[in-house]
GROMACS .gro file of C-alpha atoms in nm:
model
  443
    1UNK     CA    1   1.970  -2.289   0.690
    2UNK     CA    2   1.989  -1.939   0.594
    3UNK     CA    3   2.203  -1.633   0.750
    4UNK     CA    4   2.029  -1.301   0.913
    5UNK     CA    5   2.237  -1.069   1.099
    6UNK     CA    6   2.513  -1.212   1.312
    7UNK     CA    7   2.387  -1.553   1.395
    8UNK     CA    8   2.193  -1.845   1.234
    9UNK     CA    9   1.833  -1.849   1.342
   10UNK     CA   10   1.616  -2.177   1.343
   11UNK     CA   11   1.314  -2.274   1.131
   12UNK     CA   12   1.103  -2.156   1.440
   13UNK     CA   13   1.237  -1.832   1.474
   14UNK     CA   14   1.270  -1.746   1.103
   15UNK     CA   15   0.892  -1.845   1.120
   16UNK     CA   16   0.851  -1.622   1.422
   17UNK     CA   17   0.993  -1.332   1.215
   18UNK     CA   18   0.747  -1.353   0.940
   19UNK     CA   19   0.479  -1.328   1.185
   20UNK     CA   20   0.624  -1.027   1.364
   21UNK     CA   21   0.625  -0.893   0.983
   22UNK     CA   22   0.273  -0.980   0.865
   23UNK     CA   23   0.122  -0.859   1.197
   24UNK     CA   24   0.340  -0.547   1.134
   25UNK     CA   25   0.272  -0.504   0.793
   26UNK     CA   26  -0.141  -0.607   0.768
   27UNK     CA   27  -0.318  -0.295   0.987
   28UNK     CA   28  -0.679  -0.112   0.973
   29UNK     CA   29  -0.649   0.199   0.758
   30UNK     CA   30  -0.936   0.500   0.711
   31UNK     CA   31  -0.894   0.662   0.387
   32UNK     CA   32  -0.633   0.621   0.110
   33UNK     CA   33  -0.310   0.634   0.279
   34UNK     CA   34  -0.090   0.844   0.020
   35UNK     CA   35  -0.337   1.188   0.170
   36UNK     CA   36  -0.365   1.022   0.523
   37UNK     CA   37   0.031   1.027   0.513
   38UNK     CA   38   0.047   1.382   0.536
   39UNK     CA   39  -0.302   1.400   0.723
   40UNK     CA   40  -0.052   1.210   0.976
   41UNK     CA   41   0.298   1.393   0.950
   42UNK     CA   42   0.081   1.734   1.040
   43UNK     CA   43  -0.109   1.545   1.342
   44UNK     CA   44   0.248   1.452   1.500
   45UNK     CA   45   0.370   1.754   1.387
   46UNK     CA   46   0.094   1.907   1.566
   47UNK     CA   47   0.084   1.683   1.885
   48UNK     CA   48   0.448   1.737   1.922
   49UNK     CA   49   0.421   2.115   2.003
   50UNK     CA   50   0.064   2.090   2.149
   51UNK     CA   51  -0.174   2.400   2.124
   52UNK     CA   52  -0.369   2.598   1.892
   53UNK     CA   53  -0.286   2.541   1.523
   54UNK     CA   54  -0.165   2.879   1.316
   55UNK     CA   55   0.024   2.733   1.029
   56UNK     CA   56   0.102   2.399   0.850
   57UNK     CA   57   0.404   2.367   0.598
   58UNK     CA   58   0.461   2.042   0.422
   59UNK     CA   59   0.750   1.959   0.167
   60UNK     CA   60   0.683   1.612   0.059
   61UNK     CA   61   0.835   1.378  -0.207
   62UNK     CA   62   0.645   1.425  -0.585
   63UNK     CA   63   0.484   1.097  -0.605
   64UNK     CA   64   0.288   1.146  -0.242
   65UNK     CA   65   0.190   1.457  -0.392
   66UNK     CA   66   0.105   1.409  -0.728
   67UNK     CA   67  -0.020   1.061  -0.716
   68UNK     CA   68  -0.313   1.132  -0.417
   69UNK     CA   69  -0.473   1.482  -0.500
   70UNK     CA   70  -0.782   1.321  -0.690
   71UNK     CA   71  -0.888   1.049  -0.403
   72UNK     CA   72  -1.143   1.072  -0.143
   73UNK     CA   73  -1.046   1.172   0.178
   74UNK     CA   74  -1.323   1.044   0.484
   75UNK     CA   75  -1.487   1.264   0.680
   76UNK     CA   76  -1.461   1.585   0.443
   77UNK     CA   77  -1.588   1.674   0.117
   78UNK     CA   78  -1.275   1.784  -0.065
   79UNK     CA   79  -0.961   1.603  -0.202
   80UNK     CA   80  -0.606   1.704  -0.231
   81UNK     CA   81  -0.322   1.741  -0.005
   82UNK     CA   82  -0.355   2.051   0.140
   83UNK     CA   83  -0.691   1.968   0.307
   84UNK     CA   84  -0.536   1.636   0.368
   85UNK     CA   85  -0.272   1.846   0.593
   86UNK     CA   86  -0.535   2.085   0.728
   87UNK     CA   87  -0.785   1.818   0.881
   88UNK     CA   88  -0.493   1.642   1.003
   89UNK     CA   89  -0.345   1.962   1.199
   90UNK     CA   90  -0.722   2.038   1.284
   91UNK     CA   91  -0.813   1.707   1.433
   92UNK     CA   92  -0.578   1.418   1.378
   93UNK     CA   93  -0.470   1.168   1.648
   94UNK     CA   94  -0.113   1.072   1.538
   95UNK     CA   95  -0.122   0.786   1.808
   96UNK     CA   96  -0.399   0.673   1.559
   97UNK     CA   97  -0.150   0.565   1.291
   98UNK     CA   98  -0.310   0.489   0.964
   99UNK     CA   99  -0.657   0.559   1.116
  100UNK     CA  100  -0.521   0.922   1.220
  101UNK     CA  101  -0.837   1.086   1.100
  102UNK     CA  102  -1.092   0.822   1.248
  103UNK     CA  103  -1.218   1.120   1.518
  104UNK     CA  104  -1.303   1.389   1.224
  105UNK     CA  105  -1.633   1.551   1.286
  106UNK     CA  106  -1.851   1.770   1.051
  107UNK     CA  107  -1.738   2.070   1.285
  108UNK     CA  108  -1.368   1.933   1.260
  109UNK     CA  109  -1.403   1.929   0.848
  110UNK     CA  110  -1.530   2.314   0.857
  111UNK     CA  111  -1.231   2.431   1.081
  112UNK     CA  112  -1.027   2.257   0.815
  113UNK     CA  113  -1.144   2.398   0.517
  114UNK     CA  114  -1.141   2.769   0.747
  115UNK     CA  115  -0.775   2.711   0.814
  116UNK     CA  116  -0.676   2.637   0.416
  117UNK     CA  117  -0.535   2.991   0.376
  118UNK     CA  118  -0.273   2.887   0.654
  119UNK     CA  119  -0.169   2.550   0.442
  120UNK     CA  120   0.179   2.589   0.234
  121UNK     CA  121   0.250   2.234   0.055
  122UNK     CA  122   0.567   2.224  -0.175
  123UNK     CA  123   0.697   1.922  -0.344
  124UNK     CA  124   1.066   1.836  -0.357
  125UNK     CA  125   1.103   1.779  -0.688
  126UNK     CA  126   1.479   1.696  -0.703
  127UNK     CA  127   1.406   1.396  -0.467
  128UNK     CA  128   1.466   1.060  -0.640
  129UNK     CA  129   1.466   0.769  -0.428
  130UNK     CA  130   1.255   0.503  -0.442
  131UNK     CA  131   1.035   0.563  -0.122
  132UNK     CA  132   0.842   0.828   0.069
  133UNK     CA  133   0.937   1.148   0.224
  134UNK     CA  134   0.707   1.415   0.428
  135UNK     CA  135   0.819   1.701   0.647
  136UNK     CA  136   0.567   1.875   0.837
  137UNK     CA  137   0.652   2.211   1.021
  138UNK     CA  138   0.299   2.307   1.249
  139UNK     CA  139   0.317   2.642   1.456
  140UNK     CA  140   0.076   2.652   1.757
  141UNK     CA  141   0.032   2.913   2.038
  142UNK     CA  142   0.242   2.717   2.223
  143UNK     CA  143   0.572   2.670   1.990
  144UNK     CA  144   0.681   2.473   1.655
  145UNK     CA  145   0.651   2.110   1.593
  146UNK     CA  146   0.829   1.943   1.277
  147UNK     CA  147   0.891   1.602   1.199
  148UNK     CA  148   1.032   1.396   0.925
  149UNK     CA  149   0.819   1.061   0.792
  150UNK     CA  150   1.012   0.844   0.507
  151UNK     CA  151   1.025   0.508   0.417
  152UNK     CA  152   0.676   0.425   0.577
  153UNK     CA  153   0.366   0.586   0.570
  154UNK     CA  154   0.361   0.640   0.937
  155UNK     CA  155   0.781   0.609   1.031
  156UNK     CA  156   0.858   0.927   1.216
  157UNK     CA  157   1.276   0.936   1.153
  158UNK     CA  158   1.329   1.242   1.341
  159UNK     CA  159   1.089   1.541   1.600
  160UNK     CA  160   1.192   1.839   1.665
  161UNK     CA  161   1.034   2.062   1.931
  162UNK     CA  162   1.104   2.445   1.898
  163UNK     CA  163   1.394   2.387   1.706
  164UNK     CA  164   1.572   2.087   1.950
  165UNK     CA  165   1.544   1.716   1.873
  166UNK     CA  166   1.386   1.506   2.061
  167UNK     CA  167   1.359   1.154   1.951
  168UNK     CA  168   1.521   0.967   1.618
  169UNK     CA  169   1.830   1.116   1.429
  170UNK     CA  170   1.906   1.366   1.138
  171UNK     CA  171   1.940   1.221   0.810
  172UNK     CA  172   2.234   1.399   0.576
  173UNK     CA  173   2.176   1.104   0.256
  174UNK     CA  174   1.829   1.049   0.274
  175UNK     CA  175   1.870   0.765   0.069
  176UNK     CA  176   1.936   0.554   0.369
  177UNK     CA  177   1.589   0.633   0.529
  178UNK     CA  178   1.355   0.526   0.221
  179UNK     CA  179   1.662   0.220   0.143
  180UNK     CA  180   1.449  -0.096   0.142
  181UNK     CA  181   1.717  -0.352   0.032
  182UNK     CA  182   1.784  -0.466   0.388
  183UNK     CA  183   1.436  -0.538   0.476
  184UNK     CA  184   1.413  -0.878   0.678
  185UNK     CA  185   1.143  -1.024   0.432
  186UNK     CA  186   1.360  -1.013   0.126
  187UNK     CA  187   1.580  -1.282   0.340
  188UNK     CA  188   1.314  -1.521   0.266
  189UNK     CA  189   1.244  -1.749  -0.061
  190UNK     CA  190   0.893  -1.755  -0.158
  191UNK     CA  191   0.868  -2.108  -0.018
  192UNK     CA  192   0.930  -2.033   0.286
  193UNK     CA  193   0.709  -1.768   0.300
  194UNK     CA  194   0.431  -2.038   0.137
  195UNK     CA  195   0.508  -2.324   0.397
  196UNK     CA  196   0.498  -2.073   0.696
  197UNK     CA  197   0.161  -1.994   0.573
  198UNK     CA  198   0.045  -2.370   0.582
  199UNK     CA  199   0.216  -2.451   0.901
  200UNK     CA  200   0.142  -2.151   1.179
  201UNK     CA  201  -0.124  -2.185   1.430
  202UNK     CA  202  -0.426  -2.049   1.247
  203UNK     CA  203  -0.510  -1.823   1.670
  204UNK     CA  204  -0.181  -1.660   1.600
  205UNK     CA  205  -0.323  -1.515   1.190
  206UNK     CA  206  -0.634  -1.376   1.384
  207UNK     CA  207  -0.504  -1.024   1.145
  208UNK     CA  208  -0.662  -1.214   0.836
  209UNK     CA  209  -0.990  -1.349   1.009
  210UNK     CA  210  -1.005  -0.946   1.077
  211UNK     CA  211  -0.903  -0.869   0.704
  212UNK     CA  212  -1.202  -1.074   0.592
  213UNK     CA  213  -1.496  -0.892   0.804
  214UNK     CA  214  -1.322  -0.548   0.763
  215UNK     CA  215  -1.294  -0.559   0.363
  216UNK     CA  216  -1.578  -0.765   0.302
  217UNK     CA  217  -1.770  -0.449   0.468
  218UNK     CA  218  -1.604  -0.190   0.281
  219UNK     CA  219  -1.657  -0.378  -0.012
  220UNK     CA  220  -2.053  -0.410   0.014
  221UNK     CA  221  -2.072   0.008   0.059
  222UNK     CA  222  -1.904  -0.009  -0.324
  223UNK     CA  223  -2.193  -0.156  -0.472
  224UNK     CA  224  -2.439   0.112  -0.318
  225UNK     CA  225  -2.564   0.370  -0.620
  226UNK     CA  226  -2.343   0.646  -0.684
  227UNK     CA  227  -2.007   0.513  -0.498
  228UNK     CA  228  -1.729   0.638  -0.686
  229UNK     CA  229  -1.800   0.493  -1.047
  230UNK     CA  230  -1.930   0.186  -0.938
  231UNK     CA  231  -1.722  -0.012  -1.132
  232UNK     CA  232  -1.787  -0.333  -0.893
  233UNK     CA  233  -2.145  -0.315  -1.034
  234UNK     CA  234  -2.010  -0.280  -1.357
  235UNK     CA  235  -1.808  -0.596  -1.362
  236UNK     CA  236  -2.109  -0.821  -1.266
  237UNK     CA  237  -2.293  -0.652  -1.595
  238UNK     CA  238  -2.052  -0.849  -1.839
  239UNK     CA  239  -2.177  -1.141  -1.998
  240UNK     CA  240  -2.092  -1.464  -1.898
  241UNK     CA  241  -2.060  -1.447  -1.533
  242UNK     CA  242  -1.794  -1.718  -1.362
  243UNK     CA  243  -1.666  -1.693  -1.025
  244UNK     CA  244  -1.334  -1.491  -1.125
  245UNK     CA  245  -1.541  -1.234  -1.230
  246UNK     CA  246  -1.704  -1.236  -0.899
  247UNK     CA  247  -1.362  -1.178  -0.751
  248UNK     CA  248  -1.293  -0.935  -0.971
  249UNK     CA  249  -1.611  -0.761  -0.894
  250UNK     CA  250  -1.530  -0.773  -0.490
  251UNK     CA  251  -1.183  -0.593  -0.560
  252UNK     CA  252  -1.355  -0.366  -0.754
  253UNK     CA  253  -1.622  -0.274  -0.527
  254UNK     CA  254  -1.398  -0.217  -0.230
  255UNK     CA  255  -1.141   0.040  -0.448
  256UNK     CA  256  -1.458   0.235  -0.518
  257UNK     CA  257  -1.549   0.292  -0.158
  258UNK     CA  258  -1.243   0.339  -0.085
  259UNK     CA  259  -1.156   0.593  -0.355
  260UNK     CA  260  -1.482   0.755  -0.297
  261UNK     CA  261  -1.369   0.872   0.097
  262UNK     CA  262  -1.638   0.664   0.233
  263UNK     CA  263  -1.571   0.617   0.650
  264UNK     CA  264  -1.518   0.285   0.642
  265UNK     CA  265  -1.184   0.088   0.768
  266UNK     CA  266  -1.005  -0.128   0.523
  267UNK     CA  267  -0.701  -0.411   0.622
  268UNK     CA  268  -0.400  -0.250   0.427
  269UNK     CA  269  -0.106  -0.388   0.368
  270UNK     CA  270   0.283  -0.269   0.312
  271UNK     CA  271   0.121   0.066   0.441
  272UNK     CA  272  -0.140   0.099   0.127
  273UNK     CA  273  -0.527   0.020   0.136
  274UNK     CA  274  -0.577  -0.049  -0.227
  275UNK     CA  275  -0.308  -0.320  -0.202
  276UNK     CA  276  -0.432  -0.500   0.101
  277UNK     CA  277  -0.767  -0.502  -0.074
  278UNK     CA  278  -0.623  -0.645  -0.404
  279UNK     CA  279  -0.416  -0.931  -0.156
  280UNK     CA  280  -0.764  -1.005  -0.015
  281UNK     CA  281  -1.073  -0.965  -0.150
  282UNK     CA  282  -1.035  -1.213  -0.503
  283UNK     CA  283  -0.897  -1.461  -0.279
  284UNK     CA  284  -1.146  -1.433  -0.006
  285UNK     CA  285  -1.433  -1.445  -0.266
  286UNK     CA  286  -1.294  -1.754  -0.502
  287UNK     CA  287  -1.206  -1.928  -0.147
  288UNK     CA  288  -1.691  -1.927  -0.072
  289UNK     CA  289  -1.695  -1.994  -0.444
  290UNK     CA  290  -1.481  -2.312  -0.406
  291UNK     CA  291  -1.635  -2.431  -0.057
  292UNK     CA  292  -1.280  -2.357   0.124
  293UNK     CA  293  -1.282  -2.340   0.524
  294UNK     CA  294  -1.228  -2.008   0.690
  295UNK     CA  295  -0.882  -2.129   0.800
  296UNK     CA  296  -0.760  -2.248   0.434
  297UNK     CA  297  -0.921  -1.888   0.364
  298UNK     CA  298  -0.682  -1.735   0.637
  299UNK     CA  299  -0.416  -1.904   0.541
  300UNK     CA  300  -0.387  -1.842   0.196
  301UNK     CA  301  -0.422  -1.458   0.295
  302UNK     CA  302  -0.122  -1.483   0.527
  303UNK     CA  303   0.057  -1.575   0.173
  304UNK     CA  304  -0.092  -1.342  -0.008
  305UNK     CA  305   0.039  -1.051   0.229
  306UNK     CA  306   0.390  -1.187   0.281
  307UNK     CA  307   0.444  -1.236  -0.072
  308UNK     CA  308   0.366  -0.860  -0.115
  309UNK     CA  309   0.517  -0.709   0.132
  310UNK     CA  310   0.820  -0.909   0.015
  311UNK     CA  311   0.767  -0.762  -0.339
  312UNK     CA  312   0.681  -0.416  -0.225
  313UNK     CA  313   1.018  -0.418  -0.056
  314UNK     CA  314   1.172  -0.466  -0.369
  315UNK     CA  315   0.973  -0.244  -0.553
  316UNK     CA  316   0.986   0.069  -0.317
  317UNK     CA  317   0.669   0.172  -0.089
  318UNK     CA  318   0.594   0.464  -0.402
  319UNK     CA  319   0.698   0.285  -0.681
  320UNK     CA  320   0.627   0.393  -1.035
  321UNK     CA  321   0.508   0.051  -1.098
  322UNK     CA  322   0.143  -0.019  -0.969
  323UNK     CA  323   0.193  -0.216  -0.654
  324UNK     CA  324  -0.234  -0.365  -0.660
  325UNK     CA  325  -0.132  -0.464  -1.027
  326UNK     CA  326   0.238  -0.623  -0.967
  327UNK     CA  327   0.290  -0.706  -0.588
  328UNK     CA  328  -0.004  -0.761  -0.509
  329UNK     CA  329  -0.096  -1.055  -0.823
  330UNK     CA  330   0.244  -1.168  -0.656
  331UNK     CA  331   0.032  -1.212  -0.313
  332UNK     CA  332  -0.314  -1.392  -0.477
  333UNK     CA  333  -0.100  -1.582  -0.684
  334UNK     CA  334   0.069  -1.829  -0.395
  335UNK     CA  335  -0.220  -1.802  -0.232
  336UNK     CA  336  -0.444  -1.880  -0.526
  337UNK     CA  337  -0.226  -2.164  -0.544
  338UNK     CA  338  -0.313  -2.309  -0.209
  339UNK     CA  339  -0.658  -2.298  -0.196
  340UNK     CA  340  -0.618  -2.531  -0.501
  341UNK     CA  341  -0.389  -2.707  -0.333
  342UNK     CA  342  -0.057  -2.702  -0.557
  343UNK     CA  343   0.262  -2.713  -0.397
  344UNK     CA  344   0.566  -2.538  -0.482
  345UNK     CA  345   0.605  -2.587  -0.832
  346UNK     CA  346   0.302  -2.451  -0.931
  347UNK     CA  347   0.314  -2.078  -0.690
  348UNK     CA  348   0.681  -2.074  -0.879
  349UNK     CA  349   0.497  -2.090  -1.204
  350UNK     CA  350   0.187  -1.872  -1.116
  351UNK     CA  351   0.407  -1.603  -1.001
  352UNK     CA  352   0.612  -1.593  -1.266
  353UNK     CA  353   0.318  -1.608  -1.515
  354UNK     CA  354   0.212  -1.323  -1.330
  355UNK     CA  355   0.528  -1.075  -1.381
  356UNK     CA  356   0.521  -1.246  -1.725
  357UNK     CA  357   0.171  -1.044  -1.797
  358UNK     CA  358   0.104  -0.767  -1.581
  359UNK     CA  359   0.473  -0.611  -1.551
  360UNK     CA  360   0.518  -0.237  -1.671
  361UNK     CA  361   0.181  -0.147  -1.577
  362UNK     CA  362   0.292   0.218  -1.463
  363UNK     CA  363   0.115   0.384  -1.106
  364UNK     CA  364  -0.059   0.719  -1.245
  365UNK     CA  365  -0.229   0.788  -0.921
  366UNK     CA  366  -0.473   0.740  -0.614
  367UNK     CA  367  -0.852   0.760  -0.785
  368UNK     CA  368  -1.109   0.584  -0.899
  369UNK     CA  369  -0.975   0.410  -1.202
  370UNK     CA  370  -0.811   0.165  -0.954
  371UNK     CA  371  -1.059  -0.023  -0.927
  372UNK     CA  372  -1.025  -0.145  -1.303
  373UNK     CA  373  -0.671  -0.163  -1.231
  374UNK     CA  374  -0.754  -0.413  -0.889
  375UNK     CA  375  -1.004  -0.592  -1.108
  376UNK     CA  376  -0.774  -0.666  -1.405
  377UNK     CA  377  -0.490  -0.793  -1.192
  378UNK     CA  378  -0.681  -1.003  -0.972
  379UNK     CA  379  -0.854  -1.183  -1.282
  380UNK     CA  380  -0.462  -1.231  -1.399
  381UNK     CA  381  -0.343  -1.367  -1.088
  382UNK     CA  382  -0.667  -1.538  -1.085
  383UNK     CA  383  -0.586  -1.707  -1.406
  384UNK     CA  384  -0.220  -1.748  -1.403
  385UNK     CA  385  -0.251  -2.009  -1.065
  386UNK     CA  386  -0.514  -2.237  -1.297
  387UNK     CA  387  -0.286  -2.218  -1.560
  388UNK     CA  388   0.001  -2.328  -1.313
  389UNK     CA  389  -0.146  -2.584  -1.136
  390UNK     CA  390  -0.243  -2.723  -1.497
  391UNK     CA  391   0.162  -2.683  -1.636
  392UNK     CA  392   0.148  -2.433  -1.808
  393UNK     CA  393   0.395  -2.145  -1.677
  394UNK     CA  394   0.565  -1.918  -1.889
  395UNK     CA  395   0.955  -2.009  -1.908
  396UNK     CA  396   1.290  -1.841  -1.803
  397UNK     CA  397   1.422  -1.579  -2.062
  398UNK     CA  398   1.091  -1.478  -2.163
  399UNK     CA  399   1.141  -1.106  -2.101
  400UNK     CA  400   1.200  -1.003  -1.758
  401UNK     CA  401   1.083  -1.394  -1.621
  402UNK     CA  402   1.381  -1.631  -1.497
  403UNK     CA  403   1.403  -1.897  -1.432
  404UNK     CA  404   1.255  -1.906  -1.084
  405UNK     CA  405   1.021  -1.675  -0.911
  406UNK     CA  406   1.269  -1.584  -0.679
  407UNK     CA  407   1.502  -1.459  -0.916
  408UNK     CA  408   1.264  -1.294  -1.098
  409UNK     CA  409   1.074  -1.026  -0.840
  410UNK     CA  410   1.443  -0.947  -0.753
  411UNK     CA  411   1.485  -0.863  -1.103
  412UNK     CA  412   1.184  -0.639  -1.100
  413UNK     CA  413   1.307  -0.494  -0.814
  414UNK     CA  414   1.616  -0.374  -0.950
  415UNK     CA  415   1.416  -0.250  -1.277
  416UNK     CA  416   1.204  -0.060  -0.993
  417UNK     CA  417   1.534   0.091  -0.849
  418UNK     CA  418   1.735   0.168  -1.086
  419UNK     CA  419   1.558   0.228  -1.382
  420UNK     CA  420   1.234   0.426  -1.350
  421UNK     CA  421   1.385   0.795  -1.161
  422UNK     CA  422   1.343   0.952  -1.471
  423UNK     CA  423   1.055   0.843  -1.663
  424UNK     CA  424   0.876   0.860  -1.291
  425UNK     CA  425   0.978   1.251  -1.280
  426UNK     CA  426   0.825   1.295  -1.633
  427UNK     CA  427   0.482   1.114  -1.522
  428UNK     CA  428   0.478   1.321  -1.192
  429UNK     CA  429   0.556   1.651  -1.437
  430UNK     CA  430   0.316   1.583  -1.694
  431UNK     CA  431   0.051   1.505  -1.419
  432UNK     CA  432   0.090   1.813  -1.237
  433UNK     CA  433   0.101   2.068  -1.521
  434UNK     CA  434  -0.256   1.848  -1.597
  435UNK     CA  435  -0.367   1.918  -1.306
  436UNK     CA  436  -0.294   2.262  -1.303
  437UNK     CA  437  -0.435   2.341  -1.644
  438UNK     CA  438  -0.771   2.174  -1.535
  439UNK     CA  439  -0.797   2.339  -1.176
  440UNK     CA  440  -0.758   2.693  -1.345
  441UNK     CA  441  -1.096   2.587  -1.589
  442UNK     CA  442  -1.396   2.737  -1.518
  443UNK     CA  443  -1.646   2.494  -1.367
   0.00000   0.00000   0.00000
């Protein structure tokens, strides 16, 4: 029996908890949420004071800025943050959540690009936690709206009206806000997480029969000419075709639509699209390849998005290490494991050949190299849960792997916390003087 809070809690309410968490945690997003973040801070912002837009100011942490100014954003023909904050302002429903810009029309999109001059974005550069922070200040006819988002992509921690707050609390450490190392799911071993996935009622994981339909959708539109760089397309032109390079393909395909903007929903997960595509879409296509069931499909998704939520919570929600490469190969590696029917041995072993092969790859951004980066790790999750369920796993002490899976995303999650601040600041630096040199080329 394990401890949460003040009381010990039964195998059927610890199992209720993970559902509250994965139906929490696995929701429909429009666009690439790092730009419909802000696109969302500026619509509450907005809604708070009600009115007539006249100015937007945004001060935002230096990976939501950085790391999202060269992806797609639906319903408008521009990229960046500051549109991001201007459509949002313009015509956002906060109530929307991650789907805040699901209402955008073509005469919304003009307005937007019209307002621009009125758009201040600054980036807190001395910020350093592992997590995400957005303040949005929008003046209307009516007054002055400003709220505070951290930690989440869509976690309001404090609204101000005119000046006077009117729901959550001020923050003085803001380290406390963007804090993951109390979240419920890290109170969970991976088995757990793996045998609540084989025992719930398969009516009460409808959220991955949804998954499948939305990002099997989103992932035919990335195979259409001229979607991003149509790297799903690409995939299927190596030699040698197998079904893992299907799966690969599918991730692929999906991160190109979704980097290109296109209006499509996708199932995201731990608040990021890219991820809940890279938890999904290799597992959904090896699970036709291999005959499995829709529930066994289901099922081994509900694993798949535990597992990296869990990791994500170690990792941070902006973490300089890629989350579709690291948390979630985490995710398709227990629930590669199922639909090949292993046990608990063998997810151990997959997941730690997993962190034994894909950790360090580093997050340089939102775009549409992604989708090699979804591709590659889903082909090594992929490959590391047949190597598992055949013994072969790679062993304790072997760099940054211990001796149990457990013990070694916690490890990773301390090397996400406490050892990347500064090389993260460099990569954010170096990016933005990049991008600075390039926007002041002629076209």
């Amino acid at each position: 029996m394990h401890f949460i809070g003040k009381g010990f809690l039964s195998m059927i309410d610890r199992q209720s908890i993970l559902l509250t968490i994965l139906n929490k945690e696995v929701r429909p997003a429009l666009g690439c949420t790092g730009p419909v973040a802000v696109a969302f801070a500026a619509a509450a912002a907005k809604d708070t004071v009600g009115g007539e837009p006249k100015k937007v100011r945004i001060v935002m942490d230096k990976d939501s800025y950085i790391k999202n100014v060269a992806v797609g954003i639906p319903g408008i023909d521009m990229r960046g943050i500051e549109i991001a904050a201007s459509l949002g302002a313009i015509a956002g429903v906060s109530s929307a959540g991650l789907e805040v810009l699901k209402d955008v029309t073509p005469s919304d999109a003009a307005k937007a690009k019209a307002f621009l001059p009125n758009v201040d974005v600054k980036i807190q550069w001395d910020f350093d936690s592992v997590g995400l922070y957005i303040e949005a200040w929008v003046a209307t006819d009516k007054g002055e709206g400003h709220v505070l988002v951290g930690k989440m992509h869509t976690n309001i921690i404090f609204r101000e009206l005119n000046g006077k707050l009117i729901e959550g609390q001020y923050e003085k450490n803001f380290d406390s806000v963007v804090d993951r190392s109390h979240d419920t799911i890290l109170d969970y071993k991976i088995s757990e997480i793996i045998d609540f996935a084989k025992q719930v009622p398969i009516e009460e994981i409808s959220i991955c029969r949804e998954a499948i339909g939305m990002n099997k959708i989103i992932a035919e539109q990335g195979y259409k000419p001229g979607v991003g760089e149509n790297f799903g397309n690409g995939i299927l032109e190596i030699p040698w075709p197998s079904p893992i390079t299907k799966a690969k393909s599918y991730a692929a395909a999906a991160s190109d639509a979704r980097m290109q903007g296109l209006e499509y929903p996708t199932m995201s997960c731990a608040t990021s699209g890219n991820v809940g595509i890279t938890c999904s879409m290799p597992l959904i296509s090896m699970g036709e390849s291999l005959g499995k069931s829709e529930e066994e499909i289901m099922r081994a998704l509900a694993a798949s998005f535990l597992l990296c939520v869990q990791m994500k919570s170690l990792i941070g929600r902006l973490s300089m290490f890629c989350a579709c490469a690291l948390a979630s190969s985490v995710g398709i590696a227990g629930g590669m494991v199922m639909l090949l029917g292993g046990g608990t041995k063998e997810v151990d072993g997959a997941i730690r050949n997993v962190v034994g092969s894909v950790f360090g790859i580093l997050c340089d951004g939102a775009k549409h190299g992604c989708a090699l980066k979804l591709s590659m790790s889903s082909g090594v999750a992929i490959e590391s849960s047949y190597m598992a369920m055949n013994g072969h796993f790679v062993k304790g002490g072997d760099g940054f792997v211990c001796n149990t899976a457990d013990e070694t995303v916690r490890l990773v999650g301390r090397m996400a916390k406490e050892g990347t601040a500064g090389a993260d600041q460099t990569m954010c630096r170096l990016l933005y003087e990049r991008n600075k040199i390039d926007s002041a080329k002629p076209s």
